[in-house]
Amino acid sequence: MPTQIDRTVPPTGESRERGVTATTFAVLRRHRGTVAGATARVVSLCGLVALLMTATIFALAWPVFTHMRNQRLWYRHAEDPYLHDHTDLALVALGTLPLFLLLLGTGSAALQTACSRAVAAGTHGHSRGDESRVADAARLRQVLAVYALRGLIVWPLPALATVVADRLTGYQLDTPEPLARGSWPHALVEASPAAAVSIAVLLRLALSLAPAAAAAGLGPRAALRRSWSLTWTGSGFARVLALALPLAVLTAGTVRLATELCLPLRPAVRALVEHATGNFFAAYYAGILAPVLVGLLVAAAVTLPLTFTAFATLHDHLRSARTRPRCAEDAPGVRGGP
């Protein structure tokens, strides 16, 4: 009797055989309208919210700008050079950084979910309307929770190592160094931030598939566990690294190029703000921020859809490669009968 093949075993599909790169561009080409629409809505809304947040922060920090202006006028009257202290502005920026990170995470989560829907529609035969919504509330919360958990896992170690190394080996005025220069404890502590950053990069790569897993429907901790298990396989880490490196280079290059192209905004924004407020320092910092914010938005619109779609496709490929042999072994009609 000839060997019978179980037709219920999920087929590998043409998209999986074509590889991650080919599948990614096929998904983006097939669902370009949906992905482009989601990207435009997310980036536009994030840009508007970022503009409102920046204006609010400038308004709250206006006493600092006023103090800088008054100090500048006093030093000019005394005919002394004035080098303004930006420590207070740095504290304001540090205090408002979580708001911008929350905005970035929310926009990324919404776009991640939309790209994951497009990948599911392209590789599993779902209907074209399955990916039409940018993100539902449940999956958006799951992806946001994954971002938060991944950040808590990855970044505390390098931050702590940097602070400890600065306290023990950094130059402090009128304070003797706790560790003598040239000693092996000083060398170890001084090199600890680089080692911590290397560990953080490895952890970040191992958890890079977690947002795609959460967008596919898993809970936050389950998504992190799946990303870890899929990455540390025979070829999983190599494939993640091979995908992450060119995307990181592309993102960095796009941010740099977009920021450089937006530099003409700097004098225009500076002149507009100084004419409206009469404060040179507020105009100066607004001119610095304007090309950076616009460049980041342009780079996000160009690179994030490709990045999220590629990682969602890789997650789908690695998951399918792990489940296909198990499904084939468990299928009742795979082996031939007597």
Short mmCIF file of C-alpha atoms in Angstrom, two decimals:
data_model
loop_
_atom_site.label_atom_id
_atom_site.label_comp_id
_atom_site.label_asym_id
_atom_site.label_seq_id
_atom_site.Cartn_x
_atom_site.Cartn_y
_atom_site.Cartn_z
CA MET A 1 0.00 0.00 0.00
CA PRO A 2 1.55 3.40 -0.93
CA THR A 3 2.47 5.84 1.76
CA GLN A 4 -0.33 8.22 2.63
CA ILE A 5 0.30 11.88 3.39
CA ASP A 6 -1.90 13.61 5.89
CA ARG A 7 -3.49 16.62 4.17
CA THR A 8 -4.17 18.28 7.53
CA VAL A 9 -0.51 19.01 8.14
CA PRO A 10 -0.06 22.75 7.57
CA PRO A 11 1.79 23.37 4.32
CA THR A 12 4.98 25.33 4.37
CA GLY A 13 3.68 27.77 1.78
CA GLU A 14 5.46 29.64 -0.94
CA SER A 15 6.13 32.66 1.22
CA ARG A 16 8.15 30.64 3.75
CA GLU A 17 10.23 29.03 1.02
CA ARG A 18 11.13 32.40 -0.42
CA GLY A 19 12.93 33.53 2.74
CA VAL A 20 12.46 36.38 5.15
CA THR A 21 13.56 39.18 2.84
CA ALA A 22 11.42 38.09 -0.10
CA THR A 23 8.41 37.48 2.13
CA THR A 24 8.81 40.88 3.81
CA PHE A 25 8.80 42.78 0.53
CA ALA A 26 5.96 40.62 -0.80
CA VAL A 27 3.85 41.49 2.25
CA LEU A 28 4.69 45.19 1.95
CA ARG A 29 3.88 45.15 -1.75
CA ARG A 30 0.60 43.29 -1.35
CA HIS A 31 -0.60 45.33 1.63
CA ARG A 32 1.09 48.62 0.76
CA GLY A 33 -2.14 50.59 1.05
CA THR A 34 -2.94 49.31 4.53
CA VAL A 35 0.62 49.61 5.86
CA ALA A 36 1.09 53.06 4.32
CA GLY A 37 -2.21 54.27 5.74
CA ALA A 38 -1.40 52.95 9.21
CA THR A 39 2.07 54.51 9.04
CA ALA A 40 0.71 57.89 7.96
CA ARG A 41 -1.90 57.92 10.73
CA VAL A 42 0.50 56.81 13.46
CA VAL A 43 3.36 59.12 12.46
CA SER A 44 1.07 62.11 11.95
CA LEU A 45 -0.64 61.63 15.30
CA CYS A 46 2.66 61.08 17.11
CA GLY A 47 4.11 64.18 15.46
CA LEU A 48 1.16 66.29 16.55
CA VAL A 49 1.31 64.98 20.11
CA ALA A 50 5.09 65.49 20.22
CA LEU A 51 4.65 69.09 19.04
CA LEU A 52 2.04 69.77 21.73
CA MET A 53 4.19 68.12 24.41
CA THR A 54 7.26 70.13 23.36
CA ALA A 55 5.31 73.39 23.41
CA THR A 56 3.93 72.54 26.87
CA ILE A 57 7.40 71.71 28.19
CA PHE A 58 8.79 74.97 26.81
CA ALA A 59 5.97 76.85 28.51
CA LEU A 60 6.63 75.13 31.84
CA ALA A 61 10.37 75.74 31.50
CA TRP A 62 9.93 79.39 30.55
CA PRO A 63 11.31 80.70 33.90
CA VAL A 64 14.58 78.94 33.05
CA PHE A 65 14.76 80.68 29.67
CA THR A 66 13.89 83.98 31.32
CA HIS A 67 16.68 83.52 33.86
CA MET A 68 19.15 82.80 31.04
CA ARG A 69 18.07 85.95 29.21
CA ASN A 70 18.40 88.10 32.31
CA GLN A 71 21.82 86.66 33.10
CA ARG A 72 22.96 87.33 29.56
CA LEU A 73 21.81 90.97 29.77
CA TRP A 74 23.55 91.44 33.12
CA TYR A 75 26.84 89.97 31.88
CA ARG A 76 26.64 92.09 28.73
CA HIS A 77 26.12 95.18 30.87
CA ALA A 78 29.14 94.17 32.98
CA GLU A 79 31.10 93.51 29.75
CA ASP A 80 31.89 89.97 30.82
CA PRO A 81 31.52 86.83 28.69
CA TYR A 82 28.47 84.76 29.54
CA LEU A 83 28.47 80.98 29.30
CA HIS A 84 24.97 79.88 30.23
CA ASP A 85 24.45 76.85 32.45
CA HIS A 86 22.10 74.33 30.84
CA THR A 87 21.88 72.06 33.91
CA ASP A 88 18.30 73.09 34.71
CA LEU A 89 17.22 72.40 31.13
CA ALA A 90 18.92 69.00 31.28
CA LEU A 91 16.91 68.17 34.41
CA VAL A 92 13.70 69.27 32.69
CA ALA A 93 14.54 67.11 29.66
CA LEU A 94 15.36 64.14 31.89
CA GLY A 95 12.10 64.53 33.78
CA THR A 96 10.01 64.67 30.60
CA LEU A 97 11.86 61.83 28.86
CA PRO A 98 9.38 59.16 30.11
CA LEU A 99 6.54 61.02 28.37
CA PHE A 100 8.33 60.89 25.03
CA LEU A 101 9.26 57.24 25.58
CA LEU A 102 5.60 56.47 26.26
CA LEU A 103 4.61 58.27 23.06
CA LEU A 104 7.28 56.42 21.08
CA GLY A 105 6.23 53.09 22.56
CA THR A 106 2.54 53.67 21.86
CA GLY A 107 3.16 54.62 18.24
CA SER A 108 5.56 51.72 17.74
CA ALA A 109 3.09 49.28 19.30
CA ALA A 110 0.29 50.44 17.02
CA LEU A 111 2.47 50.16 13.92
CA GLN A 112 3.88 46.82 15.08
CA THR A 113 0.38 45.40 15.36
CA ALA A 114 -0.60 46.67 11.91
CA CYS A 115 2.51 45.14 10.32
CA SER A 116 1.96 41.85 12.16
CA ARG A 117 -1.60 41.74 10.84
CA ALA A 118 -0.28 42.25 7.32
CA VAL A 119 2.22 39.40 7.77
CA ALA A 120 -0.50 37.11 9.13
CA ALA A 121 -2.75 37.99 6.20
CA GLY A 122 0.03 37.36 3.71
CA THR A 123 1.45 34.11 5.08
CA HIS A 124 -1.56 32.37 6.62
CA GLY A 125 -4.20 33.22 4.06
CA HIS A 126 -6.27 35.49 6.28
CA SER A 127 -8.65 37.85 4.64
CA ARG A 128 -7.37 41.22 3.48
CA GLY A 129 -9.54 42.97 6.05
CA ASP A 130 -7.86 41.28 9.00
CA GLU A 131 -5.07 43.85 9.07
CA SER A 132 -7.21 46.90 8.32
CA ARG A 133 -7.30 48.24 11.87
CA VAL A 134 -4.12 49.82 13.18
CA ALA A 135 -4.34 48.05 16.53
CA ASP A 136 -6.95 46.85 18.94
CA ALA A 137 -6.67 47.91 22.56
CA ALA A 138 -5.80 44.47 23.93
CA ARG A 139 -2.89 43.81 21.60
CA LEU A 140 -1.69 47.38 21.95
CA ARG A 141 -1.48 46.92 25.71
CA GLN A 142 0.34 43.61 25.26
CA VAL A 143 2.98 45.10 22.97
CA LEU A 144 3.42 48.09 25.29
CA ALA A 145 3.87 45.71 28.22
CA VAL A 146 6.49 43.80 26.21
CA TYR A 147 8.37 47.05 25.54
CA ALA A 148 8.30 47.90 29.25
CA LEU A 149 9.39 44.44 30.42
CA ARG A 150 12.12 44.25 27.79
CA GLY A 151 13.43 47.66 28.83
CA LEU A 152 13.52 46.58 32.48
CA ILE A 153 15.47 43.47 31.51
CA VAL A 154 17.93 45.07 29.11
CA TRP A 155 18.84 48.56 30.31
CA PRO A 156 19.26 48.56 34.14
CA LEU A 157 22.57 46.68 33.99
CA PRO A 158 24.45 49.12 31.69
CA ALA A 159 22.93 52.11 33.50
CA LEU A 160 24.02 50.77 36.89
CA ALA A 161 27.48 49.86 35.61
CA THR A 162 27.96 53.33 34.14
CA VAL A 163 26.93 55.07 37.38
CA VAL A 164 29.15 52.83 39.54
CA ALA A 165 32.12 53.24 37.19
CA ASP A 166 31.73 57.02 37.20
CA ARG A 167 31.56 57.10 40.99
CA LEU A 168 34.61 54.88 41.44
CA THR A 169 36.84 55.93 38.54
CA GLY A 170 35.46 59.26 37.30
CA TYR A 171 37.20 62.54 37.96
CA GLN A 172 35.62 64.33 40.93
CA LEU A 173 36.70 67.79 42.08
CA ASP A 174 38.30 67.90 45.55
CA THR A 175 37.59 64.21 46.06
CA PRO A 176 40.26 61.52 46.04
CA GLU A 177 39.54 58.62 43.71
CA PRO A 178 38.36 55.50 45.57
CA LEU A 179 40.41 53.28 43.26
CA ALA A 180 44.00 54.03 42.37
CA ARG A 181 44.73 54.47 38.69
CA GLY A 182 46.70 51.62 37.17
CA SER A 183 45.41 49.00 39.61
CA TRP A 184 43.48 45.99 38.36
CA PRO A 185 40.28 46.90 40.29
CA HIS A 186 40.35 50.31 38.59
CA ALA A 187 40.77 48.67 35.17
CA LEU A 188 37.95 46.20 35.81
CA VAL A 189 35.52 48.85 37.02
CA GLU A 190 36.47 51.16 34.17
CA ALA A 191 35.76 48.40 31.63
CA SER A 192 32.51 47.28 33.27
CA PRO A 193 30.23 49.66 31.28
CA ALA A 194 31.47 48.22 27.97
CA ALA A 195 30.89 44.68 29.22
CA ALA A 196 27.42 45.61 30.50
CA VAL A 197 26.52 47.19 27.16
CA SER A 198 27.64 44.01 25.36
CA ILE A 199 25.40 41.91 27.60
CA ALA A 200 22.53 44.34 27.03
CA VAL A 201 22.96 44.07 23.25
CA LEU A 202 22.81 40.27 23.44
CA LEU A 203 19.69 40.43 25.61
CA ARG A 204 18.11 42.95 23.25
CA LEU A 205 18.76 40.69 20.27
CA ALA A 206 17.40 37.65 22.10
CA LEU A 207 14.17 39.54 22.91
CA SER A 208 13.79 41.32 19.57
CA LEU A 209 11.00 38.97 18.42
CA ALA A 210 8.88 39.54 21.53
CA PRO A 211 6.81 42.49 20.17
CA ALA A 212 5.91 40.48 17.07
CA ALA A 213 4.87 37.56 19.27
CA ALA A 214 2.75 39.86 21.44
CA ALA A 215 1.15 41.42 18.36
CA ALA A 216 0.31 37.89 17.22
CA GLY A 217 -1.74 37.35 20.38
CA LEU A 218 0.61 36.14 23.14
CA GLY A 219 0.79 37.68 26.58
CA PRO A 220 3.83 39.78 27.53
CA ARG A 221 5.74 37.12 29.48
CA ALA A 222 4.84 34.39 27.00
CA ALA A 223 6.03 36.63 24.16
CA LEU A 224 9.37 37.20 25.88
CA ARG A 225 9.78 33.46 26.50
CA ARG A 226 8.96 32.66 22.88
CA SER A 227 11.43 35.20 21.56
CA TRP A 228 14.12 33.78 23.84
CA SER A 229 13.41 30.19 22.80
CA LEU A 230 13.26 31.01 19.10
CA THR A 231 16.47 33.03 19.17
CA TRP A 232 18.64 30.54 21.03
CA THR A 233 18.27 27.74 18.52
CA GLY A 234 20.66 26.34 15.95
CA SER A 235 20.28 29.18 13.47
CA GLY A 236 17.94 31.52 15.31
CA PHE A 237 20.51 33.93 16.71
CA ALA A 238 22.41 34.09 13.43
CA ARG A 239 19.21 34.93 11.55
CA VAL A 240 18.18 37.56 14.09
CA LEU A 241 21.63 39.14 13.94
CA ALA A 242 21.69 39.01 10.14
CA LEU A 243 18.36 40.84 10.07
CA ALA A 244 19.06 43.31 12.87
CA LEU A 245 22.43 44.59 11.64
CA PRO A 246 21.37 45.92 8.22
CA LEU A 247 18.14 47.31 9.65
CA ALA A 248 20.09 49.12 12.39
CA VAL A 249 22.48 50.56 9.80
CA LEU A 250 19.54 51.58 7.61
CA THR A 251 17.75 53.25 10.53
CA ALA A 252 20.85 55.13 11.70
CA GLY A 253 21.65 56.29 8.18
CA THR A 254 18.07 57.38 7.55
CA VAL A 255 17.93 59.35 10.81
CA ARG A 256 21.21 61.08 9.99
CA LEU A 257 20.18 61.86 6.41
CA ALA A 258 16.71 63.07 7.37
CA THR A 259 18.12 65.27 10.14
CA GLU A 260 20.68 66.79 7.79
CA LEU A 261 18.01 67.50 5.19
CA CYS A 262 15.87 69.18 7.85
CA LEU A 263 18.67 71.49 9.06
CA PRO A 264 17.28 74.46 7.05
CA LEU A 265 14.42 74.44 9.56
CA ARG A 266 16.81 75.52 12.32
CA PRO A 267 17.29 79.21 11.39
CA ALA A 268 13.65 79.53 10.32
CA VAL A 269 12.30 78.15 13.61
CA ARG A 270 14.85 80.16 15.60
CA ALA A 271 13.88 83.41 13.92
CA LEU A 272 10.17 82.68 14.28
CA VAL A 273 10.35 81.85 17.99
CA GLU A 274 12.67 84.75 18.81
CA HIS A 275 10.45 87.18 16.94
CA ALA A 276 7.36 85.86 18.76
CA THR A 277 8.83 85.67 22.26
CA GLY A 278 11.88 87.92 22.30
CA ASN A 279 13.85 85.20 24.11
CA PHE A 280 17.06 84.16 22.35
CA PHE A 281 17.60 81.00 24.39
CA ALA A 282 14.11 79.60 23.85
CA ALA A 283 14.54 80.26 20.13
CA TYR A 284 17.99 78.67 20.17
CA TYR A 285 16.84 75.38 21.73
CA ALA A 286 13.68 75.29 19.62
CA GLY A 287 15.88 75.61 16.55
CA ILE A 288 18.01 72.70 17.73
CA LEU A 289 15.01 70.45 18.41
CA ALA A 290 13.02 71.18 15.25
CA PRO A 291 15.19 69.33 12.67
CA VAL A 292 15.77 66.48 15.11
CA LEU A 293 12.06 65.88 15.71
CA VAL A 294 11.15 66.17 12.04
CA GLY A 295 14.07 63.94 11.06
CA LEU A 296 13.01 61.29 13.56
CA LEU A 297 9.43 61.34 12.26
CA VAL A 298 10.58 61.02 8.64
CA ALA A 299 12.98 58.21 9.52
CA ALA A 300 10.25 56.42 11.48
CA ALA A 301 7.85 56.62 8.54
CA VAL A 302 10.50 55.16 6.22
CA THR A 303 12.15 52.48 8.35
CA LEU A 304 9.67 51.28 10.98
CA PRO A 305 7.19 49.57 8.60
CA LEU A 306 10.06 47.64 7.00
CA THR A 307 11.60 46.78 10.38
CA PHE A 308 8.39 45.64 12.04
CA THR A 309 7.29 43.63 9.01
CA ALA A 310 10.71 41.96 8.75
CA PHE A 311 10.78 40.92 12.42
CA ALA A 312 7.18 39.72 12.27
CA THR A 313 8.09 37.63 9.22
CA LEU A 314 11.18 36.22 10.93
CA HIS A 315 9.10 35.36 13.99
CA ASP A 316 6.63 33.55 11.75
CA HIS A 317 9.41 31.65 9.95
CA LEU A 318 11.21 30.56 13.11
CA ARG A 319 7.96 29.49 14.77
CA SER A 320 6.90 27.52 11.69
CA ALA A 321 10.31 25.88 11.39
CA ARG A 322 10.05 24.67 14.99
CA THR A 323 6.44 23.46 14.77
CA ARG A 324 6.56 21.75 11.36
CA PRO A 325 8.67 18.75 12.45
CA ARG A 326 6.51 18.32 15.55
CA CYS A 327 3.33 18.45 13.46
CA ALA A 328 4.78 15.97 10.98
CA GLU A 329 5.69 13.52 13.76
CA ASP A 330 2.27 13.80 15.40
CA ALA A 331 0.32 13.48 12.13
CA PRO A 332 -1.46 10.09 12.00
CA GLY A 333 -1.19 9.60 8.25
CA VAL A 334 2.41 10.46 7.66
CA ARG A 335 3.83 6.99 8.08
CA GLY A 336 2.74 4.29 5.71
CA GLY A 337 0.36 1.56 6.79
CA PRO A 338 0.95 -2.17 6.42
#
